[in-house]
Every structure is written in structure tokens, then in C-alpha cells.
């Protein structure tokens, strides 16, 4: 049996305001607004209609679009596989996919810094996982995601020449994205170290430090949440310390598969619409690490607006025209973002209705 906190809090009943229609429309409006503005600016420099006409939807292009969708399925398969592994395969595949889609939908309508894990424990609980254990599992997924970046980013940067991974969009843009990347990475490294200490190495020590820090008057209003975080770290540590090596291999494998598949979507699009002799496939892949690290501090829901602009600027030196870069950015966002908004909008009403009924029935 998994270890859970003795006084695990009960899940709050989801509110329809959490998934209100304006939260879906806002990121769409931001994204479309930025795209429209970029199209307008690019139209002053080049004939975008001509750029579009020169995009040849060959069988190879359609195959690569299908490949891009397949890679996104790989992302969902990896996360669903991880949810099943974390629950010792108690969670059925259908339920694991539903939790994955709900988490991704939450990521689409909240700022990137919040992410889909903010309601992950509620989603897992709605699929039959006890709430205290669900909280423990989501702490573990957070640690695994951060660990992937902490390990993967230095490896990719080391294997990619600096003038290829950071040099794009002019000197000021290149310098800015490099500084932003390393600043966010440093924050990720510290946060991952805290998570490692808190849920694997010295959980009691971290809980004590958190309790003391948030007892200060300026931080006291967040004390309750901070104490709950410390308690969850201790509960997570108790469960993880009993796990064998093959468990860690499986859950980190699912994590790596998920993120790698997400990154390869862009490789597939470039392969479909640019020259077959394009030598930049590794650079295209490596730059995805930089983009996703930078997007972690996006203040907009799902990185809308910033994603489209960053993609066009960052990959602009690898495509013939700015217009083509923007069109590729749109394809990328449709496949990796807007599809999840649509899926979420379809499954959330039914999930919300059944969850509210279940919670009311338990009272």
C-alpha cells in the first residue's frame, strides 16, 4: 500500500468558474492577436500571399504533418504511461489519458509558471486515486519534469555549438535569450535541488526550514500552503523510498519520451516544408530545449502570443523568409496547443458534471 498523509486534505469541489469560457477564449485571442500583428508587420517586408503560395503541400509534407501529430501522441503516451507507473498500474489506460488531457488543458488556460499540475491531484482523485496519494504523485511528476530539464539542458548545450543554439534574430535577441535561458535554468536547478532534498533525501529538514521561513510576518499569509507543501514532501518521501530501481527507470522513461516527442514535432514540420538536404535537424531539436525553458516564465495562458513570436524569431535564421517562419509557428501551435484546447473543451464539461455529482453524493 502507498503511504499517504494521515491528515490528507479533502479535494475542493471543482467550480465551473475554474474552466469558464473566457479562460479558453483569452489565450486564443492573445495568440491570434499576436499572429495577426506579426503578419501585418511581415507584410510590410514581403508578400505573404506569395510566401503561402510557395508552400508546397506535397505527399512528403502531408506525411510529415501526420508525423508531427504522431509525435504529439507520443507525448501523451509518455505521460499516460508515467501516470500508470506512478500508480503501480492501478490507473487504467483510458483514465491515464483522461488525466493527461485534463492536465494539458489546464496548462493551456493558465500561465506557464502555474502549469497543468496545479489541479493534477483533483484529476487523479476523480479517477479513483485517494487524494493524499494523488498529491504525492503530482509532487513526483513535478520532480521528474524538472529533473529532465536539469539533466537534458546542459547535455544539449554541450553538444551544440553556441553560435548555433543561441545565435538567431540579431545580437540583442541572441544575448537576451541566452541570459533568460541560463537564468531560468539556474532557478530550475535550485528548485529541483529543493525537491530532491524535500522528497528523497531530507524531507523533515526541508519541512522545518519551510515552516521557519514562512513564519516570518511578511510571508505568514502563505504559511498554511507552505506547511502543506512540507507535509506533502514528507509523505512523498515515505512512498518513494520504498520504490525499486525499475520503477524509477520506468517513470523517468515516460518523462523523457513525453518531452522528446513534444520537441520532435518541430523537426517533423521542418522536414516536411524545407529542403531534404537541411542539415539543421539537431539544431532544431536543441533549440526546443531553450524555447520550453524560456516559456516557463511566460505570464500568458499556455504561453500564447509569446510562443508564436519566440518561435518565429528564434527559428528565423533557419528558414528562407520571416513569413515562412511564422507559418511554421502557426502549424506548430495548432498541433501542440490548439488541439488540446479543443480536446479539453470537449471532455471538461462531462468530467466536471460527473465529479461534482460524485462529490455531492459522498456528502
mmCIF file of C-alpha atoms in Angstrom:
data_model
loop_
_atom_site.group_PDB
_atom_site.id
_atom_site.type_symbol
_atom_site.label_atom_id
_atom_site.label_comp_id
_atom_site.label_asym_id
_atom_site.label_seq_id
_atom_site.Cartn_x
_atom_site.Cartn_y
_atom_site.Cartn_z
ATOM 1 C CA UNK A 1 0.000 0.000 0.000
ATOM 2 C CA UNK A 2 1.159 3.513 -0.769
ATOM 3 C CA UNK A 3 1.908 5.785 2.137
ATOM 4 C CA UNK A 4 -0.272 8.869 2.342
ATOM 5 C CA UNK A 5 -0.524 11.687 4.843
ATOM 6 C CA UNK A 6 -2.571 10.834 7.851
ATOM 7 C CA UNK A 7 -4.485 14.065 7.554
ATOM 8 C CA UNK A 8 -4.599 14.411 3.779
ATOM 9 C CA UNK A 9 -6.877 17.265 2.845
ATOM 10 C CA UNK A 10 -10.083 16.556 1.000
ATOM 11 C CA UNK A 11 -10.288 17.811 -2.550
ATOM 12 C CA UNK A 12 -12.193 21.006 -3.059
ATOM 13 C CA UNK A 13 -15.170 20.596 -5.339
ATOM 14 C CA UNK A 14 -14.283 21.953 -8.770
ATOM 15 C CA UNK A 15 -16.013 25.164 -9.648
ATOM 16 C CA UNK A 16 -17.335 25.863 -13.154
ATOM 17 C CA UNK A 17 -15.524 29.206 -12.944
ATOM 18 C CA UNK A 18 -12.247 27.267 -12.984
ATOM 19 C CA UNK A 19 -12.944 26.295 -16.598
ATOM 20 C CA UNK A 20 -15.089 29.246 -17.643
ATOM 21 C CA UNK A 21 -15.351 30.023 -21.353
ATOM 22 C CA UNK A 22 -13.337 33.237 -21.090
ATOM 23 C CA UNK A 23 -10.338 31.263 -19.831
ATOM 24 C CA UNK A 24 -10.463 29.269 -23.055
ATOM 25 C CA UNK A 25 -11.032 32.258 -25.311
ATOM 26 C CA UNK A 26 -8.395 34.504 -23.692
ATOM 27 C CA UNK A 27 -5.310 32.515 -24.801
ATOM 28 C CA UNK A 28 -6.870 32.045 -28.236
ATOM 29 C CA UNK A 29 -7.419 35.804 -28.540
ATOM 30 C CA UNK A 30 -3.879 36.582 -27.375
ATOM 31 C CA UNK A 31 -2.330 34.068 -29.745
ATOM 32 C CA UNK A 32 -4.382 35.143 -32.755
ATOM 33 C CA UNK A 33 -3.783 38.808 -31.935
ATOM 34 C CA UNK A 34 -0.016 38.374 -31.877
ATOM 35 C CA UNK A 35 -0.103 36.302 -35.075
ATOM 36 C CA UNK A 36 -2.212 38.944 -36.820
ATOM 37 C CA UNK A 37 0.199 41.679 -35.720
ATOM 38 C CA UNK A 38 3.207 39.673 -36.916
ATOM 39 C CA UNK A 39 1.518 39.009 -40.248
ATOM 40 C CA UNK A 40 0.860 42.746 -40.585
ATOM 41 C CA UNK A 41 4.486 43.620 -39.819
ATOM 42 C CA UNK A 42 5.851 40.956 -42.139
ATOM 43 C CA UNK A 43 3.512 42.078 -44.910
ATOM 44 C CA UNK A 44 5.408 45.377 -44.995
ATOM 45 C CA UNK A 45 8.620 43.488 -45.771
ATOM 46 C CA UNK A 46 7.458 40.719 -48.066
ATOM 47 C CA UNK A 47 4.449 39.397 -49.959
ATOM 48 C CA UNK A 48 2.956 36.881 -47.534
ATOM 49 C CA UNK A 49 0.441 35.678 -50.101
ATOM 50 C CA UNK A 50 3.359 34.759 -52.303
ATOM 51 C CA UNK A 51 5.082 33.019 -49.391
ATOM 52 C CA UNK A 52 1.943 30.956 -48.752
ATOM 53 C CA UNK A 53 1.612 30.119 -52.457
ATOM 54 C CA UNK A 54 5.165 28.804 -52.457
ATOM 55 C CA UNK A 55 4.390 26.341 -49.659
ATOM 56 C CA UNK A 56 4.044 23.066 -51.495
ATOM 57 C CA UNK A 57 1.767 20.538 -49.796
ATOM 58 C CA UNK A 58 3.493 17.550 -51.321
ATOM 59 C CA UNK A 59 2.911 13.953 -50.168
ATOM 60 C CA UNK A 60 6.107 14.384 -48.134
ATOM 61 C CA UNK A 61 4.672 17.488 -46.443
ATOM 62 C CA UNK A 62 1.417 15.707 -45.556
ATOM 63 C CA UNK A 63 3.387 12.706 -44.289
ATOM 64 C CA UNK A 64 5.450 14.979 -42.023
ATOM 65 C CA UNK A 65 2.323 16.731 -40.709
ATOM 66 C CA UNK A 66 0.990 13.278 -39.820
ATOM 67 C CA UNK A 67 4.359 12.504 -38.239
ATOM 68 C CA UNK A 68 4.082 15.671 -36.150
ATOM 69 C CA UNK A 69 0.687 14.521 -34.838
ATOM 70 C CA UNK A 70 2.205 11.097 -34.138
ATOM 71 C CA UNK A 71 4.938 12.730 -32.068
ATOM 72 C CA UNK A 72 2.280 14.609 -30.072
ATOM 73 C CA UNK A 73 0.583 11.278 -29.433
ATOM 74 C CA UNK A 74 3.988 10.052 -28.219
ATOM 75 C CA UNK A 75 3.951 12.929 -25.747
ATOM 76 C CA UNK A 76 0.520 11.877 -24.422
ATOM 77 C CA UNK A 77 1.502 8.202 -24.377
ATOM 78 C CA UNK A 78 4.621 9.017 -22.348
ATOM 79 C CA UNK A 79 2.732 10.992 -19.704
ATOM 80 C CA UNK A 80 -0.100 8.440 -19.522
ATOM 81 C CA UNK A 81 2.470 5.659 -19.174
ATOM 82 C CA UNK A 82 4.072 7.653 -16.349
ATOM 83 C CA UNK A 83 0.728 8.073 -14.545
ATOM 84 C CA UNK A 84 0.164 4.321 -14.750
ATOM 85 C CA UNK A 85 3.668 3.563 -13.489
ATOM 86 C CA UNK A 86 3.310 6.017 -10.593
ATOM 87 C CA UNK A 87 0.063 4.328 -9.508
ATOM 88 C CA UNK A 88 1.656 0.845 -9.787
ATOM 89 C CA UNK A 89 -0.508 0.332 -12.908
ATOM 90 C CA UNK A 90 -3.727 0.694 -10.912
ATOM 91 C CA UNK A 91 -4.833 3.510 -13.212
ATOM 92 C CA UNK A 92 -6.338 2.208 -16.456
ATOM 93 C CA UNK A 93 -5.009 3.495 -19.770
ATOM 94 C CA UNK A 94 -8.266 5.323 -20.531
ATOM 95 C CA UNK A 95 -8.191 7.045 -17.140
ATOM 96 C CA UNK A 96 -4.497 7.880 -17.513
ATOM 97 C CA UNK A 97 -5.122 9.531 -20.879
ATOM 98 C CA UNK A 98 -8.047 11.478 -19.438
ATOM 99 C CA UNK A 99 -5.867 12.809 -16.591
ATOM 100 C CA UNK A 100 -3.184 13.717 -19.150
ATOM 101 C CA UNK A 101 -5.622 15.647 -21.365
ATOM 102 C CA UNK A 102 -7.152 17.446 -18.371
ATOM 103 C CA UNK A 103 -3.690 18.475 -17.127
ATOM 104 C CA UNK A 104 -2.695 19.691 -20.594
ATOM 105 C CA UNK A 105 -5.935 21.648 -20.914
ATOM 106 C CA UNK A 106 -5.224 23.305 -17.563
ATOM 107 C CA UNK A 107 -1.742 24.205 -18.858
ATOM 108 C CA UNK A 108 -3.338 25.785 -21.928
ATOM 109 C CA UNK A 109 -5.546 28.140 -19.909
ATOM 110 C CA UNK A 110 -3.134 29.062 -17.102
ATOM 111 C CA UNK A 111 0.201 30.900 -17.131
ATOM 112 C CA UNK A 112 3.125 28.603 -17.874
ATOM 113 C CA UNK A 113 4.553 29.136 -14.387
ATOM 114 C CA UNK A 114 1.388 27.542 -12.920
ATOM 115 C CA UNK A 115 1.175 24.583 -15.297
ATOM 116 C CA UNK A 116 -1.243 21.685 -15.536
ATOM 117 C CA UNK A 117 -0.113 20.083 -12.280
ATOM 118 C CA UNK A 118 -1.968 22.722 -10.232
ATOM 119 C CA UNK A 119 -5.159 20.610 -10.460
ATOM 120 C CA UNK A 120 -3.488 17.285 -11.191
ATOM 121 C CA UNK A 121 -4.315 15.823 -7.798
ATOM 122 C CA UNK A 122 -8.009 16.662 -8.338
ATOM 123 C CA UNK A 123 -7.938 14.975 -11.753
ATOM 124 C CA UNK A 124 -6.277 11.845 -10.328
ATOM 125 C CA UNK A 125 -8.715 11.769 -7.422
ATOM 126 C CA UNK A 126 -11.642 11.871 -9.858
ATOM 127 C CA UNK A 127 -10.254 8.679 -11.436
ATOM 128 C CA UNK A 128 -10.265 6.806 -8.128
ATOM 129 C CA UNK A 129 -6.855 7.704 -6.622
ATOM 130 C CA UNK A 130 -7.071 8.724 -2.952
ATOM 131 C CA UNK A 131 -6.461 12.462 -2.671
ATOM 132 C CA UNK A 132 -3.477 12.317 -0.331
ATOM 133 C CA UNK A 133 -1.765 9.811 -2.594
ATOM 134 C CA UNK A 134 -2.702 11.856 -5.685
ATOM 135 C CA UNK A 135 -0.947 14.865 -4.161
ATOM 136 C CA UNK A 136 2.123 12.713 -3.538
ATOM 137 C CA UNK A 137 2.092 11.529 -7.160
ATOM 138 C CA UNK A 138 1.844 15.047 -8.569
ATOM 139 C CA UNK A 139 4.813 16.118 -6.435
ATOM 140 C CA UNK A 140 6.710 13.227 -8.027
ATOM 141 C CA UNK A 141 5.730 14.250 -11.585
ATOM 142 C CA UNK A 142 6.891 17.792 -10.861
ATOM 143 C CA UNK A 143 10.264 16.498 -9.679
ATOM 144 C CA UNK A 144 10.639 14.227 -12.731
ATOM 145 C CA UNK A 145 9.867 17.038 -15.193
ATOM 146 C CA UNK A 146 12.346 19.401 -13.564
ATOM 147 C CA UNK A 147 14.966 16.641 -13.379
ATOM 148 C CA UNK A 148 14.620 16.028 -17.119
ATOM 149 C CA UNK A 149 15.417 19.675 -17.835
ATOM 150 C CA UNK A 150 18.248 19.843 -15.310
ATOM 151 C CA UNK A 151 19.932 16.801 -16.899
ATOM 152 C CA UNK A 152 18.944 17.395 -20.530
ATOM 153 C CA UNK A 153 19.691 21.104 -20.995
ATOM 154 C CA UNK A 154 23.451 21.019 -20.200
ATOM 155 C CA UNK A 155 23.886 17.918 -22.382
ATOM 156 C CA UNK A 156 22.163 19.546 -25.353
ATOM 157 C CA UNK A 157 24.027 22.835 -24.931
ATOM 158 C CA UNK A 158 27.344 20.972 -24.594
ATOM 159 C CA UNK A 159 26.675 19.004 -27.804
ATOM 160 C CA UNK A 160 25.577 22.077 -29.788
ATOM 161 C CA UNK A 161 27.927 24.933 -30.765
ATOM 162 C CA UNK A 162 26.921 28.169 -29.014
ATOM 163 C CA UNK A 163 26.711 30.050 -32.319
ATOM 164 C CA UNK A 164 24.069 27.545 -33.497
ATOM 165 C CA UNK A 165 21.904 27.175 -30.419
ATOM 166 C CA UNK A 166 21.772 30.823 -29.325
ATOM 167 C CA UNK A 167 22.729 32.930 -32.358
ATOM 168 C CA UNK A 168 19.451 33.943 -34.019
ATOM 169 C CA UNK A 169 17.424 37.095 -34.607
ATOM 170 C CA UNK A 170 20.310 39.530 -34.190
ATOM 171 C CA UNK A 171 22.846 40.159 -31.448
ATOM 172 C CA UNK A 172 20.415 41.676 -28.929
ATOM 173 C CA UNK A 173 17.875 38.839 -29.324
ATOM 174 C CA UNK A 174 20.609 36.202 -29.137
ATOM 175 C CA UNK A 175 22.104 37.752 -25.995
ATOM 176 C CA UNK A 176 18.688 38.182 -24.385
ATOM 177 C CA UNK A 177 17.519 34.619 -24.966
ATOM 178 C CA UNK A 178 20.846 33.247 -23.748
ATOM 179 C CA UNK A 179 20.655 35.222 -20.490
ATOM 180 C CA UNK A 180 16.995 34.312 -19.993
ATOM 181 C CA UNK A 181 17.677 30.646 -20.627
ATOM 182 C CA UNK A 182 20.529 30.396 -18.110
ATOM 183 C CA UNK A 183 18.667 32.457 -15.514
ATOM 184 C CA UNK A 184 15.581 30.225 -15.706
ATOM 185 C CA UNK A 185 17.783 27.124 -15.787
ATOM 186 C CA UNK A 186 19.564 28.275 -12.602
ATOM 187 C CA UNK A 187 16.158 28.704 -10.919
ATOM 188 C CA UNK A 188 15.110 25.245 -12.142
ATOM 189 C CA UNK A 189 18.325 23.734 -10.808
ATOM 190 C CA UNK A 190 17.773 25.252 -7.350
ATOM 191 C CA UNK A 191 14.095 24.221 -7.327
ATOM 192 C CA UNK A 192 14.987 20.669 -8.402
ATOM 193 C CA UNK A 193 17.620 20.512 -5.643
ATOM 194 C CA UNK A 194 14.973 21.592 -3.120
ATOM 195 C CA UNK A 195 12.559 18.955 -4.445
ATOM 196 C CA UNK A 196 15.267 16.272 -4.307
ATOM 197 C CA UNK A 197 16.145 17.217 -0.750
ATOM 198 C CA UNK A 198 12.488 17.518 0.252
ATOM 199 C CA UNK A 199 11.073 14.323 -1.225
ATOM 200 C CA UNK A 200 14.054 11.963 -1.300
ATOM 201 C CA UNK A 201 16.974 12.979 0.902
ATOM 202 C CA UNK A 202 15.989 15.122 3.937
ATOM 203 C CA UNK A 203 12.220 15.786 3.879
ATOM 204 C CA UNK A 204 11.931 16.556 7.577
ATOM 205 C CA UNK A 205 14.729 19.104 7.322
ATOM 206 C CA UNK A 206 13.100 20.863 4.366
ATOM 207 C CA UNK A 207 9.718 20.896 6.157
ATOM 208 C CA UNK A 208 11.342 22.508 9.190
ATOM 209 C CA UNK A 209 13.085 25.154 7.051
ATOM 210 C CA UNK A 210 9.865 25.945 5.162
ATOM 211 C CA UNK A 211 7.967 26.273 8.443
ATOM 212 C CA UNK A 212 10.514 28.725 9.848
ATOM 213 C CA UNK A 213 10.780 30.826 6.688
ATOM 214 C CA UNK A 214 7.013 31.201 6.305
ATOM 215 C CA UNK A 215 6.564 32.076 9.961
ATOM 216 C CA UNK A 216 8.055 35.482 9.134
ATOM 217 C CA UNK A 217 5.468 38.222 9.214
ATOM 218 C CA UNK A 218 5.848 39.172 5.530
ATOM 219 C CA UNK A 219 5.302 35.575 4.427
ATOM 220 C CA UNK A 220 2.777 34.500 7.038
ATOM 221 C CA UNK A 221 -0.256 34.701 4.750
ATOM 222 C CA UNK A 222 1.236 31.829 2.706
ATOM 223 C CA UNK A 223 2.185 29.812 5.792
ATOM 224 C CA UNK A 224 -0.688 27.320 5.547
ATOM 225 C CA UNK A 225 0.104 26.435 1.932
ATOM 226 C CA UNK A 226 3.827 26.223 2.703
ATOM 227 C CA UNK A 227 3.231 23.858 5.647
ATOM 228 C CA UNK A 228 1.023 21.689 3.399
ATOM 229 C CA UNK A 229 3.862 21.613 0.833
ATOM 230 C CA UNK A 230 6.291 20.424 3.534
ATOM 231 C CA UNK A 231 3.845 17.743 4.693
ATOM 232 C CA UNK A 232 3.383 16.555 1.112
ATOM 233 C CA UNK A 233 7.154 16.306 0.658
ATOM 234 C CA UNK A 234 7.429 14.083 3.728
ATOM 235 C CA UNK A 235 4.548 11.880 2.523
ATOM 236 C CA UNK A 236 6.091 11.660 -0.948
ATOM 237 C CA UNK A 237 9.458 10.678 0.517
ATOM 238 C CA UNK A 238 7.920 7.840 2.527
ATOM 239 C CA UNK A 239 6.384 6.358 -0.610
ATOM 240 C CA UNK A 240 9.335 6.889 -2.960
ATOM 241 C CA UNK A 241 11.899 5.399 -0.603
ATOM 242 C CA UNK A 242 10.198 2.006 -0.992
ATOM 243 C CA UNK A 243 10.360 2.033 -4.805
ATOM 244 C CA UNK A 244 12.767 -0.277 -6.666
ATOM 245 C CA UNK A 245 15.168 0.860 -9.384
ATOM 246 C CA UNK A 246 12.967 -0.362 -12.255
ATOM 247 C CA UNK A 247 10.193 1.959 -11.011
ATOM 248 C CA UNK A 248 12.468 4.979 -11.435
ATOM 249 C CA UNK A 249 13.614 3.712 -14.813
ATOM 250 C CA UNK A 250 10.006 3.417 -15.986
ATOM 251 C CA UNK A 251 8.723 6.765 -14.726
ATOM 252 C CA UNK A 252 11.750 8.691 -15.984
ATOM 253 C CA UNK A 253 11.496 6.821 -19.289
ATOM 254 C CA UNK A 254 7.914 8.030 -19.641
ATOM 255 C CA UNK A 255 9.046 11.566 -18.806
ATOM 256 C CA UNK A 256 11.856 11.523 -21.376
ATOM 257 C CA UNK A 257 9.591 10.023 -24.052
ATOM 258 C CA UNK A 258 6.977 12.688 -23.442
ATOM 259 C CA UNK A 259 9.276 15.714 -23.678
ATOM 260 C CA UNK A 260 11.369 14.311 -26.531
ATOM 261 C CA UNK A 261 8.255 13.554 -28.574
ATOM 262 C CA UNK A 262 6.956 17.084 -27.987
ATOM 263 C CA UNK A 263 10.218 18.558 -29.271
ATOM 264 C CA UNK A 264 10.287 16.346 -32.374
ATOM 265 C CA UNK A 265 7.043 17.926 -33.613
ATOM 266 C CA UNK A 266 9.094 20.886 -34.853
ATOM 267 C CA UNK A 267 11.644 18.589 -36.520
ATOM 268 C CA UNK A 268 8.816 16.912 -38.418
ATOM 269 C CA UNK A 269 7.430 20.254 -39.643
ATOM 270 C CA UNK A 270 10.826 21.477 -40.821
ATOM 271 C CA UNK A 271 11.416 18.154 -42.549
ATOM 272 C CA UNK A 272 8.111 18.496 -44.382
ATOM 273 C CA UNK A 273 8.414 22.072 -45.624
ATOM 274 C CA UNK A 274 12.130 22.720 -46.081
ATOM 275 C CA UNK A 275 14.813 21.156 -48.227
ATOM 276 C CA UNK A 276 15.518 17.478 -47.752
ATOM 277 C CA UNK A 277 19.189 18.413 -47.521
ATOM 278 C CA UNK A 278 18.524 20.567 -44.454
ATOM 279 C CA UNK A 279 21.496 19.922 -42.103
ATOM 280 C CA UNK A 280 19.931 21.611 -39.095
ATOM 281 C CA UNK A 281 17.785 18.810 -37.594
ATOM 282 C CA UNK A 282 19.885 18.569 -34.422
ATOM 283 C CA UNK A 283 19.909 22.366 -34.013
ATOM 284 C CA UNK A 284 16.115 22.450 -34.494
ATOM 285 C CA UNK A 285 15.764 19.838 -31.747
ATOM 286 C CA UNK A 286 18.280 21.506 -29.409
ATOM 287 C CA UNK A 287 16.564 24.881 -29.679
ATOM 288 C CA UNK A 288 13.326 23.329 -28.403
ATOM 289 C CA UNK A 289 15.015 22.891 -25.022
ATOM 290 C CA UNK A 290 15.752 26.618 -24.966
ATOM 291 C CA UNK A 291 12.234 27.590 -26.073
ATOM 292 C CA UNK A 292 10.474 25.492 -23.436
ATOM 293 C CA UNK A 293 12.753 26.681 -20.638
ATOM 294 C CA UNK A 294 12.126 30.319 -21.603
ATOM 295 C CA UNK A 295 8.361 29.688 -21.871
ATOM 296 C CA UNK A 296 8.324 28.530 -18.248
ATOM 297 C CA UNK A 297 8.211 32.176 -17.179
ATOM 298 C CA UNK A 298 5.535 33.208 -19.671
ATOM 299 C CA UNK A 299 2.833 35.323 -17.973
ATOM 300 C CA UNK A 300 0.228 34.478 -20.642
ATOM 301 C CA UNK A 301 -2.033 31.396 -20.567
ATOM 302 C CA UNK A 302 -0.223 28.496 -22.195
ATOM 303 C CA UNK A 303 2.484 30.866 -23.409
ATOM 304 C CA UNK A 304 0.039 32.227 -26.007
ATOM 305 C CA UNK A 305 1.453 35.114 -28.028
ATOM 306 C CA UNK A 306 4.969 34.714 -26.659
ATOM 307 C CA UNK A 307 5.254 31.212 -28.164
ATOM 308 C CA UNK A 308 4.401 32.316 -31.694
ATOM 309 C CA UNK A 309 6.724 35.320 -31.532
ATOM 310 C CA UNK A 310 9.593 33.381 -29.954
ATOM 311 C CA UNK A 311 9.335 30.575 -32.487
ATOM 312 C CA UNK A 312 9.360 32.967 -35.462
ATOM 313 C CA UNK A 313 12.324 34.931 -34.157
ATOM 314 C CA UNK A 314 14.343 32.001 -32.854
ATOM 315 C CA UNK A 315 13.995 29.801 -35.929
ATOM 316 C CA UNK A 316 14.046 32.703 -38.370
ATOM 317 C CA UNK A 317 17.662 32.104 -39.388
ATOM 318 C CA UNK A 318 16.888 28.517 -40.435
ATOM 319 C CA UNK A 319 14.121 29.345 -42.933
ATOM 320 C CA UNK A 320 14.254 31.413 -46.136
ATOM 321 C CA UNK A 321 11.727 34.092 -45.096
ATOM 322 C CA UNK A 322 10.142 35.514 -41.946
ATOM 323 C CA UNK A 323 6.723 34.761 -43.406
ATOM 324 C CA UNK A 324 7.511 31.053 -43.705
ATOM 325 C CA UNK A 325 8.826 31.016 -40.128
ATOM 326 C CA UNK A 326 5.533 32.478 -38.922
ATOM 327 C CA UNK A 327 3.505 29.958 -40.913
ATOM 328 C CA UNK A 328 5.547 27.112 -39.408
ATOM 329 C CA UNK A 329 4.939 28.637 -35.967
ATOM 330 C CA UNK A 330 1.189 28.521 -36.618
ATOM 331 C CA UNK A 331 1.339 24.851 -37.660
ATOM 332 C CA UNK A 332 3.373 24.119 -34.515
ATOM 333 C CA UNK A 333 0.881 25.832 -32.211
ATOM 334 C CA UNK A 334 -2.143 24.212 -33.865
ATOM 335 C CA UNK A 335 -0.667 20.743 -33.383
ATOM 336 C CA UNK A 336 0.848 21.204 -29.926
ATOM 337 C CA UNK A 337 -1.570 23.689 -28.332
ATOM 338 C CA UNK A 338 -4.913 24.399 -30.005
ATOM 339 C CA UNK A 339 -5.701 20.700 -30.410
ATOM 340 C CA UNK A 340 -5.540 20.364 -26.610
ATOM 341 C CA UNK A 341 -7.801 23.356 -26.129
ATOM 342 C CA UNK A 342 -10.387 21.628 -28.325
ATOM 343 C CA UNK A 343 -9.991 18.228 -26.636
ATOM 344 C CA UNK A 344 -10.206 19.853 -23.203
ATOM 345 C CA UNK A 345 -13.288 21.862 -24.132
ATOM 346 C CA UNK A 346 -14.946 18.588 -25.212
ATOM 347 C CA UNK A 347 -14.118 16.457 -22.158
ATOM 348 C CA UNK A 348 -14.159 19.018 -19.328
ATOM 349 C CA UNK A 349 -17.981 19.532 -19.174
ATOM 350 C CA UNK A 350 -18.649 15.794 -18.771
ATOM 351 C CA UNK A 351 -15.789 15.391 -16.296
ATOM 352 C CA UNK A 352 -16.939 18.417 -14.290
ATOM 353 C CA UNK A 353 -20.532 17.170 -14.131
ATOM 354 C CA UNK A 354 -19.562 13.656 -13.012
ATOM 355 C CA UNK A 355 -17.031 14.947 -10.457
ATOM 356 C CA UNK A 356 -19.451 17.414 -8.871
ATOM 357 C CA UNK A 357 -22.131 14.702 -8.702
ATOM 358 C CA UNK A 358 -19.690 12.271 -7.100
ATOM 359 C CA UNK A 359 -18.507 14.773 -4.500
ATOM 360 C CA UNK A 360 -22.054 15.797 -3.632
ATOM 361 C CA UNK A 361 -23.044 12.137 -3.411
ATOM 362 C CA UNK A 362 -20.298 11.469 -0.895
ATOM 363 C CA UNK A 363 -21.563 14.140 1.467
#
